[in-house]
Structure formats: C-alpha cells, structure tokens
mmCIF file of C-alpha atoms in Angstrom:
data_model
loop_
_atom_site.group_PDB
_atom_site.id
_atom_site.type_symbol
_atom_site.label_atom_id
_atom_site.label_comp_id
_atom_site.label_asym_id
_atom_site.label_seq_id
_atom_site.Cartn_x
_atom_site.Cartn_y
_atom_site.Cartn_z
ATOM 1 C CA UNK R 1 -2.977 10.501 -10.277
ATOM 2 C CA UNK R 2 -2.354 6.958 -11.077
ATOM 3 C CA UNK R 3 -0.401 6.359 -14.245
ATOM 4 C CA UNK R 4 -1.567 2.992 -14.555
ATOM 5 C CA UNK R 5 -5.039 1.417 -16.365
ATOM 6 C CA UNK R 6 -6.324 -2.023 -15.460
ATOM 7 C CA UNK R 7 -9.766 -3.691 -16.492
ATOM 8 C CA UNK R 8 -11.605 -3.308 -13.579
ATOM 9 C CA UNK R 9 -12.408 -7.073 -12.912
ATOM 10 C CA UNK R 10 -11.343 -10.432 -14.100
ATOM 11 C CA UNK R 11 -12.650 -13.789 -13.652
ATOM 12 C CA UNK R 12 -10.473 -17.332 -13.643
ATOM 13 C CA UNK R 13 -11.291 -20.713 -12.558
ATOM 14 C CA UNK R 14 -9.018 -22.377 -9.723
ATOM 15 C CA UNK R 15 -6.126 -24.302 -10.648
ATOM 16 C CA UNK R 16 -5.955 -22.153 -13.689
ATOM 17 C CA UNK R 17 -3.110 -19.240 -14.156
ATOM 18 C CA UNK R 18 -4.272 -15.947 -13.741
ATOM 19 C CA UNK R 19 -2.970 -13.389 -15.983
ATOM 20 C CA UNK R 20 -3.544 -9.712 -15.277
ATOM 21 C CA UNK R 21 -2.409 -7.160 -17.525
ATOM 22 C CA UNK R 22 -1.323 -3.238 -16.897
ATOM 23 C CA UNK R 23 -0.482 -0.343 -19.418
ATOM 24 C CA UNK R 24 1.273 1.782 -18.313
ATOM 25 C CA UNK R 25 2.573 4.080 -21.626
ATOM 26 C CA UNK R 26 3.783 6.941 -20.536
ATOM 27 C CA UNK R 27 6.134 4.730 -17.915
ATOM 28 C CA UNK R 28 9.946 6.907 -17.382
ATOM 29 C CA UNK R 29 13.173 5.280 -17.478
ATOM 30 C CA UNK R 30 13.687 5.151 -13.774
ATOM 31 C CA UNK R 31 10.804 3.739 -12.927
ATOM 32 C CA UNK R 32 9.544 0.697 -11.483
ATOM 33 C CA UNK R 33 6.510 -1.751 -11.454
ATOM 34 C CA UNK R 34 4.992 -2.939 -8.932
ATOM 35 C CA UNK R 35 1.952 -4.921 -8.377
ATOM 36 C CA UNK R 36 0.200 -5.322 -4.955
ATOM 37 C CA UNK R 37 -3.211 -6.792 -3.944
ATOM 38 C CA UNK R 38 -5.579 -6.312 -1.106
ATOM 39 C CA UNK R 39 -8.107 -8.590 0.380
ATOM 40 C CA UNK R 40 -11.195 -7.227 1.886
ATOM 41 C CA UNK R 41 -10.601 -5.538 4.697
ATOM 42 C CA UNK R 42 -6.863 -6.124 4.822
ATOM 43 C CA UNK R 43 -3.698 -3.882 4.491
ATOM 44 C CA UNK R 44 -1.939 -3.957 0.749
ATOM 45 C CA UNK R 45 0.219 -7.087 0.319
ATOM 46 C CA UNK R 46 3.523 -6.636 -1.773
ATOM 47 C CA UNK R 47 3.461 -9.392 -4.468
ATOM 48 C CA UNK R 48 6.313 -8.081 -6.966
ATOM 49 C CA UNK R 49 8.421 -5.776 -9.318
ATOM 50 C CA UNK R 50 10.370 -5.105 -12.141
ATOM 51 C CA UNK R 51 12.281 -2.605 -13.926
ATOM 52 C CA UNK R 52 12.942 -4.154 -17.626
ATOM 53 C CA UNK R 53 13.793 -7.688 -17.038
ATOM 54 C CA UNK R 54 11.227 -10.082 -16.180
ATOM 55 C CA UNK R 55 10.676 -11.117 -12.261
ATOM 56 C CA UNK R 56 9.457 -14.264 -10.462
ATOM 57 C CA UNK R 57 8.801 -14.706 -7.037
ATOM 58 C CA UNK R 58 7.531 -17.692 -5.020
ATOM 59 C CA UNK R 59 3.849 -15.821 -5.224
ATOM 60 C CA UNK R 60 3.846 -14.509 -8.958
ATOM 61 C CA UNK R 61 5.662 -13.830 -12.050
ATOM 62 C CA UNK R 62 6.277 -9.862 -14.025
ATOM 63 C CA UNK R 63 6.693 -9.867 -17.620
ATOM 64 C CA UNK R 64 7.296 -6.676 -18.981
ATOM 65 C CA UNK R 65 7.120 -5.777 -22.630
ATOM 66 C CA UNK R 66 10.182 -4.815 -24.093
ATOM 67 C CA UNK R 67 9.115 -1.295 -24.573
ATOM 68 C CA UNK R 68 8.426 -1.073 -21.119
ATOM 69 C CA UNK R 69 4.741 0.538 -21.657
ATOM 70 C CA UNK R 70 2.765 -2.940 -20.242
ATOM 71 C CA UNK R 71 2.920 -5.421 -18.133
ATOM 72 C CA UNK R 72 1.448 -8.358 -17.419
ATOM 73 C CA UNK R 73 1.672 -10.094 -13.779
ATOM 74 C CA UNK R 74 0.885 -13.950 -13.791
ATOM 75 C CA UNK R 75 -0.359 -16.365 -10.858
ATOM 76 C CA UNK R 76 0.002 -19.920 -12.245
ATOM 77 C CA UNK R 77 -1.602 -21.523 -9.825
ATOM 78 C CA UNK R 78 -4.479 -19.340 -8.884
ATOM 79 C CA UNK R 79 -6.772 -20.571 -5.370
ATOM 80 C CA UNK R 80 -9.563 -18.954 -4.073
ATOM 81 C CA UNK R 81 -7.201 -17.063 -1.687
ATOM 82 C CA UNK R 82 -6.177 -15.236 -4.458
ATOM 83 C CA UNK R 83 -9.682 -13.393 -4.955
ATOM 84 C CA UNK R 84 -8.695 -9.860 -4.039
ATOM 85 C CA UNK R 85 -7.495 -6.222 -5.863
ATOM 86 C CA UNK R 86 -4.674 -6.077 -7.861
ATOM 87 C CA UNK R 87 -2.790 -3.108 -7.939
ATOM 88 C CA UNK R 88 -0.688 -2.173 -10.767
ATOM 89 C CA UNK R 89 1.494 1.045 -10.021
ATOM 90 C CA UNK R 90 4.555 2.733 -11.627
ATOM 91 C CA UNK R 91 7.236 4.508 -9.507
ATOM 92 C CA UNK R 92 10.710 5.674 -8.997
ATOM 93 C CA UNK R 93 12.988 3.286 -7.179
ATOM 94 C CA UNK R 94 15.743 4.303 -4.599
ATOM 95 C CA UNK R 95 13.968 7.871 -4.835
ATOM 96 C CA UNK R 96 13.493 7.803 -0.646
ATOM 97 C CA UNK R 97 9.537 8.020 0.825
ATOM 98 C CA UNK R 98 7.402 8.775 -1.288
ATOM 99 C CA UNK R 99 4.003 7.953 -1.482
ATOM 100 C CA UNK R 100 2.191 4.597 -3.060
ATOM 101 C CA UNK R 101 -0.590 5.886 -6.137
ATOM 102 C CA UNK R 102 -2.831 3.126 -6.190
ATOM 103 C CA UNK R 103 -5.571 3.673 -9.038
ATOM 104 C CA UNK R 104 -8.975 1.586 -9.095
ATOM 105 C CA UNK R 105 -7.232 -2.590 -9.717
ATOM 106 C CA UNK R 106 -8.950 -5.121 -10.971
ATOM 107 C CA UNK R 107 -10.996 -6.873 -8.825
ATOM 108 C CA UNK R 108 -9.586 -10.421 -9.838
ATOM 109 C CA UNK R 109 -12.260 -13.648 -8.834
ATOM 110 C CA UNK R 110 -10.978 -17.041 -8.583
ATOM 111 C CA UNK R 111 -14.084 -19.386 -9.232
ATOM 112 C CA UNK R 112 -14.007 -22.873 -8.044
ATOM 113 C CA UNK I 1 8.271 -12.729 12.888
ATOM 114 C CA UNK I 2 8.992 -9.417 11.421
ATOM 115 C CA UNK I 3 6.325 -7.674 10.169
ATOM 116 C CA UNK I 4 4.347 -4.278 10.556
ATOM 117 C CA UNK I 5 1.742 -4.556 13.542
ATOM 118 C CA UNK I 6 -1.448 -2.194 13.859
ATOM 119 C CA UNK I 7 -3.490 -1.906 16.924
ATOM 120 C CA UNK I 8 -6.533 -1.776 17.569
ATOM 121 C CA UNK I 9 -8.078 -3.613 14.410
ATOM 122 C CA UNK I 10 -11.141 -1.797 15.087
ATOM 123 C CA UNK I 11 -11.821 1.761 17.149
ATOM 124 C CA UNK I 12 -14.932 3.399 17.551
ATOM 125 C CA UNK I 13 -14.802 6.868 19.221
ATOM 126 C CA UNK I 14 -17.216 9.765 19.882
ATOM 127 C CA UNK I 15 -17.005 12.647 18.265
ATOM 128 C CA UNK I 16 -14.891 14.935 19.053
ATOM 129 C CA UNK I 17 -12.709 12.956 20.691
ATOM 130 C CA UNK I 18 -8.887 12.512 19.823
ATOM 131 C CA UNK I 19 -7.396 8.907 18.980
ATOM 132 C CA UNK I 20 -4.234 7.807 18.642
ATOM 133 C CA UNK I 21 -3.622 4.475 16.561
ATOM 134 C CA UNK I 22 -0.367 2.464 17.428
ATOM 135 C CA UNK I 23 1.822 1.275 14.679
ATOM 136 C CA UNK I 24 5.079 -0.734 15.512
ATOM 137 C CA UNK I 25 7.614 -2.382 12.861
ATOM 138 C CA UNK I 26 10.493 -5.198 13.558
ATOM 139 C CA UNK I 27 11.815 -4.380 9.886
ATOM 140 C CA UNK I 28 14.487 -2.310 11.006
ATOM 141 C CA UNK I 29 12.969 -0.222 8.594
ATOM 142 C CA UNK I 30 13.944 3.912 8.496
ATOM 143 C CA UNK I 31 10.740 5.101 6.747
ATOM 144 C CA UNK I 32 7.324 4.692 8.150
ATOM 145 C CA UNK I 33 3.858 6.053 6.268
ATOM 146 C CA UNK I 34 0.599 6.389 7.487
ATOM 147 C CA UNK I 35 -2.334 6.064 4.622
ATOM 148 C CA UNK I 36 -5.661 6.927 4.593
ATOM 149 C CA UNK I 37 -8.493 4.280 2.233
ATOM 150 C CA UNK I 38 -11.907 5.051 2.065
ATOM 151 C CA UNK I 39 -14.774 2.683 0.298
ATOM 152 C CA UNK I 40 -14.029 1.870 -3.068
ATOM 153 C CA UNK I 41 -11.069 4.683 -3.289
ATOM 154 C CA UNK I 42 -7.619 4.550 -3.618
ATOM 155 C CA UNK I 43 -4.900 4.904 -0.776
ATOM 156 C CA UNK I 44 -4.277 9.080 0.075
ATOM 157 C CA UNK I 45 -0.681 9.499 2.088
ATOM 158 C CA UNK I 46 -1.241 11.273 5.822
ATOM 159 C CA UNK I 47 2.421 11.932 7.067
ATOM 160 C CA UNK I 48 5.793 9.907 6.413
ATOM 161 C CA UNK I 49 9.029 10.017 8.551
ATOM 162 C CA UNK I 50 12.686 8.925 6.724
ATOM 163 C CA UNK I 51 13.906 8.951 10.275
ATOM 164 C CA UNK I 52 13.925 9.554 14.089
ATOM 165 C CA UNK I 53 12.705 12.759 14.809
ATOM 166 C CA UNK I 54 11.480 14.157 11.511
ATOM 167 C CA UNK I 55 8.621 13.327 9.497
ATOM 168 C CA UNK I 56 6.511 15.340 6.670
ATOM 169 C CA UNK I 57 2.916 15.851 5.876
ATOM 170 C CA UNK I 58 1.753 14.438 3.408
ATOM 171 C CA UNK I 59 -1.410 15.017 0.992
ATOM 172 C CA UNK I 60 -3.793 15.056 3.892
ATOM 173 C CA UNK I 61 -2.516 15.695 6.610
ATOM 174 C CA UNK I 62 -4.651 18.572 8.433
ATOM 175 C CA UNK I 63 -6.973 17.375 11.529
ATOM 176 C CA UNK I 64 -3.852 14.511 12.086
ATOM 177 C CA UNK I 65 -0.703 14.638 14.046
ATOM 178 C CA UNK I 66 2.178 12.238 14.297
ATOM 179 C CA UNK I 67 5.684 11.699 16.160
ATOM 180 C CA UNK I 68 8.529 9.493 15.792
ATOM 181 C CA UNK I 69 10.265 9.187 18.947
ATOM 182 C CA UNK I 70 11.429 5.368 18.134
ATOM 183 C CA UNK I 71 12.293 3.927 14.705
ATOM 184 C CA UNK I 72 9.994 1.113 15.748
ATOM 185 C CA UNK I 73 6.916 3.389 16.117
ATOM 186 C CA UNK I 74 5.303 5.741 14.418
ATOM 187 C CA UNK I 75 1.853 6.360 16.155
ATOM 188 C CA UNK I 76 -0.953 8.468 14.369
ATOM 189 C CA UNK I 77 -3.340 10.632 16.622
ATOM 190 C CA UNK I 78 -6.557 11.817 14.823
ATOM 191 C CA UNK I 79 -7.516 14.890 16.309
ATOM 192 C CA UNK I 80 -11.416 16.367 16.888
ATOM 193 C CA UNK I 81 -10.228 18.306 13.943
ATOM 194 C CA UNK I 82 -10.527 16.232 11.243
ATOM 195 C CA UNK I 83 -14.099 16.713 9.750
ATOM 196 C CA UNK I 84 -14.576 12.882 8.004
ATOM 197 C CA UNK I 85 -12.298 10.460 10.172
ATOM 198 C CA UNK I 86 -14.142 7.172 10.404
ATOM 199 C CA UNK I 87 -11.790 5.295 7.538
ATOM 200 C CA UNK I 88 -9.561 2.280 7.156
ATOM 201 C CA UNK I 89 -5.794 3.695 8.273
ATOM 202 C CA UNK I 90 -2.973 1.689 6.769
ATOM 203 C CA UNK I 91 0.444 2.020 8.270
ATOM 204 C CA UNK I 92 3.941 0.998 5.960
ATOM 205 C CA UNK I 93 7.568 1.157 5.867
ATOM 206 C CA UNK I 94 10.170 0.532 3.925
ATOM 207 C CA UNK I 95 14.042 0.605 3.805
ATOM 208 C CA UNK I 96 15.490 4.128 3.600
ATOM 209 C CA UNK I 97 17.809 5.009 2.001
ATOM 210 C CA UNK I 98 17.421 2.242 -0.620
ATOM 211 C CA UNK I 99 17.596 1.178 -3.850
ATOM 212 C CA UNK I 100 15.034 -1.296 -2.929
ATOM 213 C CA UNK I 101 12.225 0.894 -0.883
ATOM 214 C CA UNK I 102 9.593 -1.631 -1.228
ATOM 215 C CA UNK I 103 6.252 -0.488 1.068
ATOM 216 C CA UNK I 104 5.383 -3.100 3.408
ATOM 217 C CA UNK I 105 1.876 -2.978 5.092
ATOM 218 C CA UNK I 106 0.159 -3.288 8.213
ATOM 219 C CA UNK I 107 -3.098 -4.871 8.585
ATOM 220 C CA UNK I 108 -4.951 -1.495 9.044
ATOM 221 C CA UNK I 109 -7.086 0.093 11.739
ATOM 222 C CA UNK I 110 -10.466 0.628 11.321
ATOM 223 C CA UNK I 111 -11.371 3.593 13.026
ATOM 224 C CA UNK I 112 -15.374 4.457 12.990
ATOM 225 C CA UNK I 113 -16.363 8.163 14.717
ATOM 226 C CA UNK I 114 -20.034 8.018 15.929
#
C-alpha cells in the first residue's frame, strides 16, 4: 500500500512554477523520497530524491520539511511537456530490489 | 545512449498464445524488474533478478515466466496461463548493490490479447 497522499490533480499556467506537495507522516528514518512522473502511455520517468536535506536537479527541486513527514517537489519553469502524473513514493534506500509502490499522483496540467 | 529499451511497443496476440516481451539495458545495471500497470491503477511488481541466473517472483507473478541468462536482458514470457494479460508491461533496473538503487524505466510494451 502506498504510504504517500497527493491531491489528485493540479492545475498551473506555463511559465509558472509548479509546486506539488506529498505527506507522507508516518515516513521511517531510512527512508527515501522519491518523485517520478509518467506521461500517457509512457514508462515512469525518475525526476528526484531526498532523504532530509533538500535536492535540486536540472529537472526539479525536493524540499523536505524538517520533520520529514511532507514534501513538496517544485518545477520552476513548468511547459506543457510537463502535463503528466506525479508520483510521490517513500522507500528504503540501499535496501537491494525491491519493488516501486506507486499510489494514485496527481494528475498535474500545465495550461498555456 | 544508455538507457532501458522495450520491444515491441505494441503486441497483439490470440488467446492462448504465449509471448515473450524483450527488455535490454546498457546501464550496467545488476537488478532488472518487470511491472505490470493497468488503466488508472498503480504499478504491481511481476518478477525481479539482483543478478545472472537468479531472479524472484514478485506480487504477481503466476501465468508469467522469466530468465536472466545476460545482465543485459531480462525477457518476460506471458504464458496462456495468465487469465487478464492485455496490460501496459514496464521493464526497470537499477544499480545493485547500492546505496543509490534508483529504478530506471523502459518505455513499456503494450501487450493486447484478443
């Protein structure tokens, strides 16, 4: 079961940054956040993650609260390629396979 | 490029018919997954493999079969077993062991039984 709750859509205009929040309260120690997104039709695209400390990547940035139980996963930029799912999902790190929970997203609409 | 390649993109098959769905990776990855997604639902794990020669079943993993003869591949064969196959089948891997396993994804195969 997905230990993760997102609203389950989100509008923003193009141009604008996109900011997409996750709780995520009953979050362990050891694990990690991670956010990927899907396009219709496409296979899950990594985007980022974070374990306490705040992340940015050339595609997005991770701010996590300081008691660790949300999150918040910016695109500052946001273009109409960025219309997709947005997974937020919680999960020990360096643990070997194991398998990816993805729960509903939020089904995120850049507008032009 | 390195990536995570799926072939076909789409498969249509009679039923009762096995099909096998390719999936190759340049990642010099260890671990390789195979995922089912149907409409509107969430991603449910198939099989995994840490390694050459070994893999595990994962949450659904009845009516499928897999081997992993290569690190590169890890193919998926549905067999006429499987009661609901026609779904989107995503293929991943990541680094293993890691402190960074980070799933990557393939594009998917669509795979519709008529």
């Amino acid at each position: 079961d997905a230990k993760t709750t997102q609203p389950p859509s989100m509008d923003c205009a193009e141009g604008r940054a996109a900011n997409l929040p996750c709780n995520h309260s009953t979050i362990s120690g050891n694990e990690y956040v991670y956010w990927y997104r899907q396009i219709h039709s496409q296979g899950p695209q990594y985007i980022i993650h974070g374990l306490k400390n705040n992340e940015t990547n050339e595609m997005a940035s991770l701010i996590i609260t300081e008691d660790r139980k949300s999150s918040t996963l910016i695109l500052p930029h946001a273009t109409l390629r960025d219309t997709a799912v947005y997974y937020c999902i919680v999960r020990v790190g360096g643990q070997g396979a194991q398998k990816l929970v993805f729960g509903q997203g939020t089904r995120l609409t850049i507008n032009p | 490029d390195g990536g995570i390649t799926q072939s076909p993109k789409y498969l249509f098959r009679k039923e009762g018919q096995n099909v096998t769905l390719s999936c190759e990776q340049n990642l010099n990855h260890d671990a390789m997954y195979w995922y089912r997604q149907d409409p509107g639902q969430g991603l449910r794990l198939i099989y995994y493999s840490q390694i050459v020669n070994d893999f595990q079943k994962g949450d659904i993993a009845e009516g499928y079969s897999v081997s992993r003869e290569k690190k590169e591949s890890f193919p998926l064969t549905v067999t006429s077993a499987q009661k609901n196959p026609t779904a989107f089948y995503l293929c991943a891997s990541s680094m293993f062991p890691a402190s960074s396993d980070t799933q990557y994804f393939g594009p998917g195969t669509r795979l519709t039984v008529l």
